[in-house]
């Protein structure tokens, strides 16, 4: 079984910063894509940022220039550095990863439990 555990959420004032972390644990052979999604109240879940195992990054237009995704493959961890936060960034942030649990298995997709980020004065 694979678990994704997020941390680092909280309350921050507009213009502030937060760093989210997500650790993948369990029976893992390799991790391909790792993603951060978010879901605000009453809205659909949206993709915020993605990173490949080789470090290629993509971002939603709404966070480009403010958020940075990174990963430490040895630690099986993905990060999301969020700067210049705005009230509209308020949401539950979810980690998502494509994981292979053995050399013969197909990739499977896993979700974390989510961490709340609130941007408010």
Short mmCIF file of C-alpha atoms in Angstrom, two decimals:
data_model
loop_
_atom_site.label_atom_id
_atom_site.label_comp_id
_atom_site.label_asym_id
_atom_site.label_seq_id
_atom_site.Cartn_x
_atom_site.Cartn_y
_atom_site.Cartn_z
CA UNK A 1 0.00 0.00 0.00
CA UNK A 2 1.10 3.56 -0.71
CA UNK A 3 0.35 6.61 1.40
CA UNK A 4 0.87 10.27 0.56
CA UNK A 5 1.08 12.52 3.61
CA UNK A 6 0.92 16.30 3.20
CA UNK A 7 2.01 18.91 5.71
CA UNK A 8 2.70 22.63 5.87
CA UNK A 9 -0.72 24.17 5.43
CA UNK A 10 -2.07 26.92 7.65
CA UNK A 11 -3.29 30.50 7.88
CA UNK A 12 -1.23 33.22 6.23
CA UNK A 13 -1.78 36.88 5.41
CA UNK A 14 -2.01 38.07 1.79
CA UNK A 15 1.46 38.46 0.35
CA UNK A 16 2.86 35.82 2.66
CA UNK A 17 4.47 32.46 1.95
CA UNK A 18 3.95 28.83 2.82
CA UNK A 19 5.78 25.65 1.91
CA UNK A 20 3.84 22.43 1.51
CA UNK A 21 5.47 19.01 1.70
CA UNK A 22 4.21 15.59 0.67
CA UNK A 23 5.99 12.36 1.57
CA UNK A 24 5.24 9.11 -0.22
CA UNK A 25 5.49 6.04 2.00
CA UNK A 26 4.90 2.33 1.64
CA UNK A 27 5.81 -0.27 -0.93
CA UNK A 28 7.28 1.90 -3.70
CA UNK A 29 9.50 0.88 -6.61
CA UNK A 30 9.41 4.20 -8.44
CA UNK A 31 7.45 7.44 -8.66
CA UNK A 32 6.71 9.07 -12.00
CA UNK A 33 4.73 12.30 -12.04
CA UNK A 34 4.01 14.12 -8.78
CA UNK A 35 1.33 16.81 -8.69
CA UNK A 36 -0.30 19.38 -6.45
CA UNK A 37 -4.03 19.96 -6.86
CA UNK A 38 -6.29 22.30 -4.93
CA UNK A 39 -10.00 22.56 -4.28
CA UNK A 40 -11.71 25.70 -3.03
CA UNK A 41 -15.21 25.59 -1.48
CA UNK A 42 -17.84 25.19 -4.16
CA UNK A 43 -15.29 24.73 -6.93
CA UNK A 44 -13.85 21.81 -8.83
CA UNK A 45 -10.47 20.39 -7.97
CA UNK A 46 -7.82 21.94 -10.17
CA UNK A 47 -4.25 21.06 -11.08
CA UNK A 48 -1.78 23.57 -9.65
CA UNK A 49 1.64 22.18 -10.56
CA UNK A 50 3.32 19.00 -11.79
CA UNK A 51 6.86 17.67 -11.83
CA UNK A 52 8.34 14.65 -13.57
CA UNK A 53 10.92 12.34 -12.04
CA UNK A 54 13.51 14.20 -14.11
CA UNK A 55 12.48 17.59 -12.76
CA UNK A 56 10.41 19.02 -15.63
CA UNK A 57 7.84 21.40 -14.15
CA UNK A 58 4.49 22.76 -15.34
CA UNK A 59 2.17 25.25 -13.63
CA UNK A 60 -1.36 26.55 -13.83
CA UNK A 61 -1.43 30.07 -15.23
CA UNK A 62 -2.91 31.37 -11.98
CA UNK A 63 0.21 30.44 -9.98
CA UNK A 64 3.04 30.96 -12.50
CA UNK A 65 5.77 33.15 -11.07
CA UNK A 66 4.49 32.72 -7.50
CA UNK A 67 4.60 28.98 -6.82
CA UNK A 68 7.50 26.58 -7.27
CA UNK A 69 7.22 22.79 -7.30
CA UNK A 70 10.26 20.68 -6.49
CA UNK A 71 11.02 17.13 -5.42
CA UNK A 72 13.63 15.09 -3.63
CA UNK A 73 13.57 11.63 -5.19
CA UNK A 74 15.74 10.10 -2.49
CA UNK A 75 13.28 11.27 0.16
CA UNK A 76 10.23 10.50 -2.02
CA UNK A 77 9.03 13.99 -1.25
CA UNK A 78 7.44 16.74 -3.33
CA UNK A 79 7.29 20.36 -2.22
CA UNK A 80 5.23 23.38 -3.17
CA UNK A 81 6.73 26.75 -2.28
CA UNK A 82 3.97 29.33 -2.39
CA UNK A 83 4.91 33.01 -2.39
CA UNK A 84 2.89 36.20 -2.80
CA UNK A 85 -0.20 34.36 -1.65
CA UNK A 86 -3.62 35.79 -2.47
CA UNK A 87 -7.02 35.18 -0.87
CA UNK A 88 -8.04 33.30 -4.01
CA UNK A 89 -5.33 30.73 -3.25
CA UNK A 90 -7.40 29.60 -0.27
CA UNK A 91 -8.20 25.92 -0.75
CA UNK A 92 -7.46 22.40 0.38
CA UNK A 93 -4.23 21.36 -1.33
CA UNK A 94 -3.80 17.72 -2.34
CA UNK A 95 -0.71 15.78 -3.29
CA UNK A 96 -1.07 13.26 -6.12
CA UNK A 97 1.44 10.81 -7.53
CA UNK A 98 1.81 8.07 -10.14
CA UNK A 99 3.54 5.18 -8.38
CA UNK A 100 4.88 1.81 -9.45
CA UNK A 101 4.99 -0.62 -6.52
CA UNK A 102 7.20 -3.21 -8.22
CA UNK A 103 9.16 -3.60 -11.43
CA UNK A 104 6.35 -5.65 -12.95
CA UNK A 105 3.39 -3.54 -11.82
CA UNK A 106 1.67 -0.80 -13.80
CA UNK A 107 1.61 2.75 -12.55
CA UNK A 108 -1.20 3.51 -10.09
CA UNK A 109 -2.46 6.91 -8.99
CA UNK A 110 -2.63 7.93 -5.34
CA UNK A 111 -3.98 10.92 -3.41
CA UNK A 112 -3.03 12.45 -0.11
CA UNK A 113 -5.60 13.49 2.48
CA UNK A 114 -5.19 17.21 1.80
CA UNK A 115 -3.95 20.19 3.79
CA UNK A 116 -5.85 23.43 4.29
CA UNK A 117 -4.31 26.70 3.11
CA UNK A 118 -6.14 29.87 4.15
CA UNK A 119 -5.01 33.29 2.94
CA UNK A 120 -6.71 36.03 4.93
CA UNK A 121 -5.96 39.20 6.83
#
